[in-house]
Amino acid sequence: MNILKWQRPTLTPWTSFGRLSDLRDEIDRLFESPLTELTRNSNLLSGWTPMLDVYEDKDNYTVKAELPGLKKEDINVSLQDGTLSISGERKNESKHEDAEVYRTERSFGRFQRSVTLPAAVSADLGKATYKDGILTITVPKAEEAKPKQIKVSVN
Amino acid sequence: MKALFQNESPTATQARPFAFHTPDVNIYETKDGYLLEAEMPGVTKDGLEITLEGHEVTITGRQTEEAVSGEVLFRERHGADYRRVFELDPAIDTSRVTARLDQGVLFLTLPKSEAVKPRKIAVSE
């Protein structure tokens, strides 16, 4: 089933190996993706990639993306030809003059992710909310893509 | 080397390695104190717990998101609660620690006690 443009090697939810797991994923990706993919998606070489979940029920697709620390205005969501794109920029608001930096694990800068939804959707009615650092996008399926039940009548 | 904020308490962090997700943090030190930023998307004010005990601060963030109905097509998010323990610089005045949560990022301000702040001494003639 062709759902997504870019996928991690496994679909199983991972346990928290923290940085080690990130590194392992990067190494996996070095071997599995073509170079253009790598530079676009790699955390090591450029930008950052928000994690997302995709759900489907009978009426809607729901996408939840982890985008901690953004401003609502800095998030763009678009839907074109059944492909949902999330992009934006996270700015580092903490500018500390003469501060000593002990840890910098957070990533800042531009990000972009796209998900191709598996069936036709009605673009006009999609809605997006941003709360507690989670972006939730709900896109209703097009009428023709909804499952239908045919009543069997007995004559 | 000064004994500072940078040490994570190994026992507390590693006690249950698979139960919690370690949030990404940025830590800065200014002359007034320390600022810690921790990324905990999905955590609300009610799900956040910050405990100061001795010279350790423990940050725990519980996921309180409503589950989405339907079938999962794709999952990358870990869904686990967040937890991380830091050892504190003894210079921190633990009675004045403040916390703020903004769109899934915790901002923890840990001021240094007045006694240890660097100060200039005027030279008298």
mmCIF file of C-alpha atoms in Angstrom:
data_model
loop_
_atom_site.group_PDB
_atom_site.id
_atom_site.type_symbol
_atom_site.label_atom_id
_atom_site.label_comp_id
_atom_site.label_asym_id
_atom_site.label_seq_id
_atom_site.Cartn_x
_atom_site.Cartn_y
_atom_site.Cartn_z
ATOM 1 C CA MET A 1 0.000 0.000 0.000
ATOM 2 C CA ASN A 2 1.499 3.287 -1.008
ATOM 3 C CA ILE A 3 0.720 5.539 1.931
ATOM 4 C CA LEU A 4 3.801 7.561 2.587
ATOM 5 C CA LYS A 5 6.587 9.138 0.673
ATOM 6 C CA TRP A 6 9.168 8.498 3.334
ATOM 7 C CA GLN A 7 9.180 5.776 5.905
ATOM 8 C CA ARG A 8 11.299 4.529 8.680
ATOM 9 C CA PRO A 9 12.548 0.981 8.250
ATOM 10 C CA THR A 10 10.130 -0.474 10.804
ATOM 11 C CA LEU A 11 6.615 0.376 11.859
ATOM 12 C CA THR A 12 6.898 -0.881 15.413
ATOM 13 C CA PRO A 13 6.729 1.763 18.112
ATOM 14 C CA TRP A 14 10.197 2.123 19.519
ATOM 15 C CA THR A 15 11.353 2.147 23.071
ATOM 16 C CA SER A 16 13.361 4.983 24.488
ATOM 17 C CA PHE A 17 16.957 4.449 23.583
ATOM 18 C CA GLY A 18 17.256 8.203 23.368
ATOM 19 C CA ARG A 19 20.260 9.478 21.483
ATOM 20 C CA LEU A 20 21.540 6.015 20.736
ATOM 21 C CA SER A 21 18.391 5.196 18.822
ATOM 22 C CA ASP A 22 18.670 8.444 16.835
ATOM 23 C CA LEU A 23 22.194 7.547 15.875
ATOM 24 C CA ARG A 24 21.195 4.038 14.914
ATOM 25 C CA ASP A 25 18.388 5.394 12.737
ATOM 26 C CA GLU A 26 20.777 7.759 11.045
ATOM 27 C CA ILE A 27 23.150 4.897 10.292
ATOM 28 C CA ASP A 28 20.290 2.753 8.984
ATOM 29 C CA ARG A 29 19.197 5.571 6.778
ATOM 30 C CA LEU A 30 22.690 6.071 5.384
ATOM 31 C CA PHE A 31 22.406 2.654 3.791
ATOM 32 C CA GLU A 32 18.748 2.638 2.929
ATOM 33 C CA SER A 33 18.006 5.956 1.338
ATOM 34 C CA PRO A 34 19.395 7.680 -1.697
ATOM 35 C CA LEU A 35 21.597 10.648 -0.984
ATOM 36 C CA THR A 36 18.983 13.291 -1.716
ATOM 37 C CA GLU A 37 16.587 11.702 0.746
ATOM 38 C CA LEU A 38 19.321 11.592 3.326
ATOM 39 C CA THR A 39 20.221 15.248 3.161
ATOM 40 C CA ARG A 40 16.558 16.197 3.218
ATOM 41 C CA ASN A 41 15.582 14.091 6.206
ATOM 42 C CA SER A 42 18.733 13.758 8.221
ATOM 43 C CA ASN A 43 18.909 15.371 11.623
ATOM 44 C CA LEU A 44 22.657 15.326 11.505
ATOM 45 C CA LEU A 45 23.131 17.180 8.261
ATOM 46 C CA SER A 46 20.333 19.702 8.233
ATOM 47 C CA GLY A 47 17.318 20.811 10.212
ATOM 48 C CA TRP A 48 15.073 18.477 12.125
ATOM 49 C CA THR A 49 12.193 16.131 11.455
ATOM 50 C CA PRO A 50 9.064 16.199 13.587
ATOM 51 C CA MET A 51 7.687 12.799 14.561
ATOM 52 C CA LEU A 52 4.156 12.048 13.469
ATOM 53 C CA ASP A 53 1.366 9.512 13.808
ATOM 54 C CA VAL A 54 -1.336 8.886 11.210
ATOM 55 C CA TYR A 55 -4.753 7.450 12.086
ATOM 56 C CA GLU A 56 -7.717 6.459 10.005
ATOM 57 C CA ASP A 57 -11.321 5.953 10.997
ATOM 58 C CA LYS A 58 -14.352 5.591 8.771
ATOM 59 C CA ASP A 59 -14.800 9.321 8.166
ATOM 60 C CA ASN A 60 -11.423 10.968 8.734
ATOM 61 C CA TYR A 61 -7.671 10.808 8.564
ATOM 62 C CA THR A 62 -5.978 12.274 11.610
ATOM 63 C CA VAL A 63 -2.336 13.294 11.664
ATOM 64 C CA LYS A 64 -0.607 14.213 14.915
ATOM 65 C CA ALA A 65 2.816 15.823 14.763
ATOM 66 C CA GLU A 66 5.147 16.673 17.637
ATOM 67 C CA LEU A 67 6.133 20.297 17.243
ATOM 68 C CA PRO A 68 7.174 21.546 20.666
ATOM 69 C CA GLY A 69 7.986 25.212 21.110
ATOM 70 C CA LEU A 70 6.609 26.792 17.957
ATOM 71 C CA LYS A 71 4.324 29.708 17.381
ATOM 72 C CA LYS A 72 1.020 29.054 15.657
ATOM 73 C CA GLU A 73 1.959 31.562 12.951
ATOM 74 C CA ASP A 74 5.159 29.667 12.138
ATOM 75 C CA ILE A 75 3.362 26.460 11.125
ATOM 76 C CA ASN A 76 2.065 25.931 7.593
ATOM 77 C CA VAL A 77 -0.285 23.116 6.702
ATOM 78 C CA SER A 78 -1.309 22.490 3.110
ATOM 79 C CA LEU A 79 -3.174 19.809 1.251
ATOM 80 C CA GLN A 80 -2.699 19.231 -2.437
ATOM 81 C CA ASP A 81 -3.670 16.212 -4.522
ATOM 82 C CA GLY A 82 -4.107 14.091 -1.408
ATOM 83 C CA THR A 83 -0.680 14.992 -0.025
ATOM 84 C CA LEU A 84 -0.635 16.704 3.321
ATOM 85 C CA SER A 85 2.393 18.899 3.940
ATOM 86 C CA ILE A 86 3.500 20.390 7.229
ATOM 87 C CA SER A 87 6.287 22.907 7.216
ATOM 88 C CA GLY A 88 7.558 25.767 9.269
ATOM 89 C CA GLU A 89 10.358 27.116 11.297
ATOM 90 C CA ARG A 90 11.272 26.830 14.953
ATOM 91 C CA LYS A 91 13.138 29.847 16.188
ATOM 92 C CA ASN A 92 15.374 29.854 19.210
ATOM 93 C CA GLU A 93 13.842 32.458 21.459
ATOM 94 C CA SER A 94 16.427 32.023 24.205
ATOM 95 C CA LYS A 95 19.136 34.472 23.388
ATOM 96 C CA HIS A 96 21.348 34.761 26.399
ATOM 97 C CA GLU A 97 24.135 37.216 26.148
ATOM 98 C CA ASP A 98 27.280 36.024 27.899
ATOM 99 C CA ALA A 99 25.606 32.765 28.900
ATOM 100 C CA GLU A 100 27.569 29.594 29.139
ATOM 101 C CA VAL A 101 25.935 26.741 27.248
ATOM 102 C CA TYR A 102 25.874 23.367 28.976
ATOM 103 C CA ARG A 103 23.653 21.339 26.709
ATOM 104 C CA THR A 104 22.155 21.948 23.290
ATOM 105 C CA GLU A 105 20.036 18.969 22.397
ATOM 106 C CA ARG A 106 17.088 20.884 20.959
ATOM 107 C CA SER A 107 16.996 21.500 17.218
ATOM 108 C CA PHE A 108 15.975 24.746 15.603
ATOM 109 C CA GLY A 109 15.370 25.877 12.072
ATOM 110 C CA ARG A 110 13.161 24.843 9.207
ATOM 111 C CA PHE A 111 11.335 21.549 8.910
ATOM 112 C CA GLN A 112 9.115 19.929 6.328
ATOM 113 C CA ARG A 113 7.187 16.688 6.174
ATOM 114 C CA SER A 114 4.676 15.307 3.715
ATOM 115 C CA VAL A 115 2.227 12.462 3.986
ATOM 116 C CA THR A 116 0.337 11.086 1.012
ATOM 117 C CA LEU A 117 -3.052 10.005 2.277
ATOM 118 C CA PRO A 118 -4.187 6.633 0.970
ATOM 119 C CA ALA A 119 -7.619 7.682 -0.328
ATOM 120 C CA ALA A 120 -9.383 10.741 -1.680
ATOM 121 C CA VAL A 121 -10.049 13.497 0.858
ATOM 122 C CA SER A 122 -12.143 16.631 0.793
ATOM 123 C CA ALA A 123 -9.602 19.384 1.148
ATOM 124 C CA ASP A 124 -11.992 22.167 2.079
ATOM 125 C CA LEU A 125 -13.103 20.742 5.375
ATOM 126 C CA GLY A 126 -9.751 19.876 6.942
ATOM 127 C CA LYS A 127 -8.975 21.423 10.309
ATOM 128 C CA ALA A 128 -5.778 21.856 12.291
ATOM 129 C CA THR A 129 -5.239 22.649 15.962
ATOM 130 C CA TYR A 130 -2.027 23.320 17.864
ATOM 131 C CA LYS A 131 -2.002 22.560 21.576
ATOM 132 C CA ASP A 132 0.715 21.552 24.073
ATOM 133 C CA GLY A 133 3.238 21.314 21.254
ATOM 134 C CA ILE A 134 1.148 18.836 19.268
ATOM 135 C CA LEU A 135 -0.315 19.702 15.887
ATOM 136 C CA THR A 136 -3.468 17.719 15.157
ATOM 137 C CA ILE A 137 -4.834 17.751 11.626
ATOM 138 C CA THR A 138 -8.142 16.148 10.759
ATOM 139 C CA VAL A 139 -9.009 15.681 7.107
ATOM 140 C CA PRO A 140 -12.401 14.208 6.196
ATOM 141 C CA LYS A 141 -12.459 11.536 3.536
ATOM 142 C CA ALA A 142 -14.199 12.338 0.290
ATOM 143 C CA GLU A 143 -17.689 10.877 -0.011
ATOM 144 C CA GLU A 144 -16.573 8.356 -2.622
ATOM 145 C CA ALA A 145 -13.766 7.082 -0.377
ATOM 146 C CA LYS A 146 -15.978 6.373 2.634
ATOM 147 C CA PRO A 147 -16.966 2.793 3.237
ATOM 148 C CA LYS A 148 -20.575 2.186 2.272
ATOM 149 C CA GLN A 149 -22.999 -0.395 3.305
ATOM 150 C CA ILE A 150 -25.568 -1.743 0.974
ATOM 151 C CA LYS A 151 -28.764 -2.897 2.550
ATOM 152 C CA VAL A 152 -29.884 -6.274 1.410
ATOM 153 C CA SER A 153 -33.554 -6.311 0.872
ATOM 154 C CA VAL A 154 -35.506 -9.468 0.791
ATOM 155 C CA ASN A 155 -38.316 -9.601 -1.669
ATOM 156 C CA MET B 1 36.288 22.491 37.298
ATOM 157 C CA LYS B 2 33.301 23.703 39.167
ATOM 158 C CA ALA B 3 30.698 21.257 40.375
ATOM 159 C CA LEU B 4 27.840 22.308 38.194
ATOM 160 C CA PHE B 5 24.528 21.562 36.709
ATOM 161 C CA GLN B 6 25.762 19.335 33.945
ATOM 162 C CA ASN B 7 25.793 16.048 35.795
ATOM 163 C CA GLU B 8 22.871 13.831 35.258
ATOM 164 C CA SER B 9 22.289 11.555 38.146
ATOM 165 C CA PRO B 10 23.134 8.135 36.695
ATOM 166 C CA THR B 11 21.182 5.998 39.132
ATOM 167 C CA ALA B 12 17.907 7.808 38.762
ATOM 168 C CA THR B 13 18.006 8.127 34.983
ATOM 169 C CA GLN B 14 18.983 4.539 34.339
ATOM 170 C CA ALA B 15 16.786 2.895 36.911
ATOM 171 C CA ARG B 16 13.978 2.182 34.427
ATOM 172 C CA PRO B 17 15.518 2.725 31.031
ATOM 173 C CA PHE B 18 12.522 1.641 28.977
ATOM 174 C CA ALA B 19 9.675 3.139 30.951
ATOM 175 C CA PHE B 20 10.387 6.794 30.179
ATOM 176 C CA HIS B 21 11.480 8.893 27.274
ATOM 177 C CA THR B 22 14.369 11.281 27.899
ATOM 178 C CA PRO B 23 13.392 14.779 26.807
ATOM 179 C CA ASP B 24 15.851 16.855 24.790
ATOM 180 C CA VAL B 25 17.151 19.763 26.811
ATOM 181 C CA ASN B 26 19.092 22.969 26.430
ATOM 182 C CA ILE B 27 20.842 24.300 29.528
ATOM 183 C CA TYR B 28 22.343 27.738 29.898
ATOM 184 C CA GLU B 29 24.155 29.373 32.769
ATOM 185 C CA THR B 30 24.080 33.109 33.234
ATOM 186 C CA LYS B 31 25.466 35.125 36.084
ATOM 187 C CA ASP B 32 22.045 35.050 37.770
ATOM 188 C CA GLY B 33 21.364 31.366 37.479
ATOM 189 C CA TYR B 34 20.539 28.500 35.168
ATOM 190 C CA LEU B 35 17.881 28.121 32.538
ATOM 191 C CA LEU B 36 16.742 24.685 31.469
ATOM 192 C CA GLU B 37 14.480 24.072 28.460
ATOM 193 C CA ALA B 38 13.009 20.607 28.011
ATOM 194 C CA GLU B 39 10.930 19.423 25.066
ATOM 195 C CA MET B 40 7.912 17.478 26.231
ATOM 196 C CA PRO B 41 5.244 17.637 23.532
ATOM 197 C CA GLY B 42 1.824 16.440 24.693
ATOM 198 C CA VAL B 43 2.396 17.297 28.346
ATOM 199 C CA THR B 44 -0.006 19.712 30.014
ATOM 200 C CA LYS B 45 0.447 21.645 33.227
ATOM 201 C CA ASP B 46 -1.461 18.954 35.116
ATOM 202 C CA GLY B 47 0.768 16.175 33.813
ATOM 203 C CA LEU B 48 3.985 17.897 34.793
ATOM 204 C CA GLU B 49 5.794 17.173 38.022
ATOM 205 C CA ILE B 50 9.010 18.829 39.114
ATOM 206 C CA THR B 51 10.599 17.520 42.286
ATOM 207 C CA LEU B 52 13.523 19.073 44.067
ATOM 208 C CA GLU B 53 15.165 16.732 46.499
ATOM 209 C CA GLY B 54 18.538 17.390 48.034
ATOM 210 C CA HIS B 55 20.709 18.436 45.139
ATOM 211 C CA GLU B 56 18.645 16.738 42.465
ATOM 212 C CA VAL B 57 15.797 17.948 40.321
ATOM 213 C CA THR B 58 13.497 15.399 38.703
ATOM 214 C CA ILE B 59 11.298 16.373 35.781
ATOM 215 C CA THR B 60 8.415 14.042 35.007
ATOM 216 C CA GLY B 61 5.900 14.721 32.241
ATOM 217 C CA ARG B 62 2.880 12.491 31.826
ATOM 218 C CA GLN B 63 1.085 12.155 28.507
ATOM 219 C CA THR B 64 -2.538 13.104 28.946
ATOM 220 C CA GLU B 65 -3.524 13.289 25.301
ATOM 221 C CA GLU B 66 -6.827 11.847 24.266
ATOM 222 C CA ALA B 67 -6.482 8.768 22.149
ATOM 223 C CA VAL B 68 -7.543 9.135 18.533
ATOM 224 C CA SER B 69 -10.222 6.738 17.423
ATOM 225 C CA GLY B 70 -9.568 4.438 14.525
ATOM 226 C CA GLU B 71 -6.756 2.420 13.083
ATOM 227 C CA VAL B 72 -3.079 3.435 13.261
ATOM 228 C CA LEU B 73 -1.603 3.734 9.784
ATOM 229 C CA PHE B 74 1.761 5.014 10.817
ATOM 230 C CA ARG B 75 3.408 5.586 14.173
ATOM 231 C CA GLU B 76 6.643 7.354 14.971
ATOM 232 C CA ARG B 77 5.853 9.011 18.263
ATOM 233 C CA HIS B 78 7.035 7.069 21.294
ATOM 234 C CA GLY B 79 3.971 7.832 23.428
ATOM 235 C CA ALA B 80 5.901 7.325 26.663
ATOM 236 C CA ASP B 81 6.002 9.629 29.658
ATOM 237 C CA TYR B 82 9.022 11.873 30.007
ATOM 238 C CA ARG B 83 11.528 11.798 32.821
ATOM 239 C CA ARG B 84 14.977 13.173 33.438
ATOM 240 C CA VAL B 85 17.023 13.813 36.552
ATOM 241 C CA PHE B 86 19.699 16.446 36.957
ATOM 242 C CA GLU B 87 22.158 17.089 39.711
ATOM 243 C CA LEU B 88 22.094 20.699 40.787
ATOM 244 C CA ASP B 89 24.836 23.178 41.430
ATOM 245 C CA PRO B 90 24.790 23.762 45.230
ATOM 246 C CA ALA B 91 24.773 27.484 44.457
ATOM 247 C CA ILE B 92 21.158 27.246 43.245
ATOM 248 C CA ASP B 93 18.583 28.733 45.555
ATOM 249 C CA THR B 94 16.034 25.936 45.410
ATOM 250 C CA SER B 95 13.348 28.032 47.105
ATOM 251 C CA ARG B 96 13.158 30.376 44.111
ATOM 252 C CA VAL B 97 12.958 27.892 41.251
ATOM 253 C CA THR B 98 10.207 28.728 38.764
ATOM 254 C CA ALA B 99 8.703 26.739 35.899
ATOM 255 C CA ARG B 100 6.682 27.667 32.832
ATOM 256 C CA LEU B 101 5.208 25.419 30.178
ATOM 257 C CA ASP B 102 4.680 26.760 26.676
ATOM 258 C CA GLN B 103 3.511 24.583 23.748
ATOM 259 C CA GLY B 104 5.215 21.453 25.012
ATOM 260 C CA VAL B 105 8.430 23.113 26.150
ATOM 261 C CA LEU B 106 9.260 23.422 29.839
ATOM 262 C CA PHE B 107 11.263 26.474 30.865
ATOM 263 C CA LEU B 108 12.819 25.987 34.271
ATOM 264 C CA THR B 109 14.577 28.947 35.868
ATOM 265 C CA LEU B 110 16.981 28.125 38.680
ATOM 266 C CA PRO B 111 18.394 31.275 40.263
ATOM 267 C CA LYS B 112 21.677 31.266 42.128
ATOM 268 C CA SER B 113 21.534 32.350 45.746
ATOM 269 C CA GLU B 114 22.556 35.948 46.287
ATOM 270 C CA ALA B 115 25.616 34.956 48.291
ATOM 271 C CA VAL B 116 27.355 33.231 45.408
ATOM 272 C CA LYS B 117 26.621 35.718 42.625
ATOM 273 C CA PRO B 118 29.706 37.427 41.300
ATOM 274 C CA ARG B 119 29.875 41.007 42.424
ATOM 275 C CA LYS B 120 32.174 43.886 41.937
ATOM 276 C CA ILE B 121 33.898 45.428 44.885
ATOM 277 C CA ALA B 122 34.555 49.109 44.706
ATOM 278 C CA VAL B 123 38.126 50.036 45.491
ATOM 279 C CA SER B 124 38.437 52.788 47.996
ATOM 280 C CA GLU B 125 41.331 55.166 47.765
#
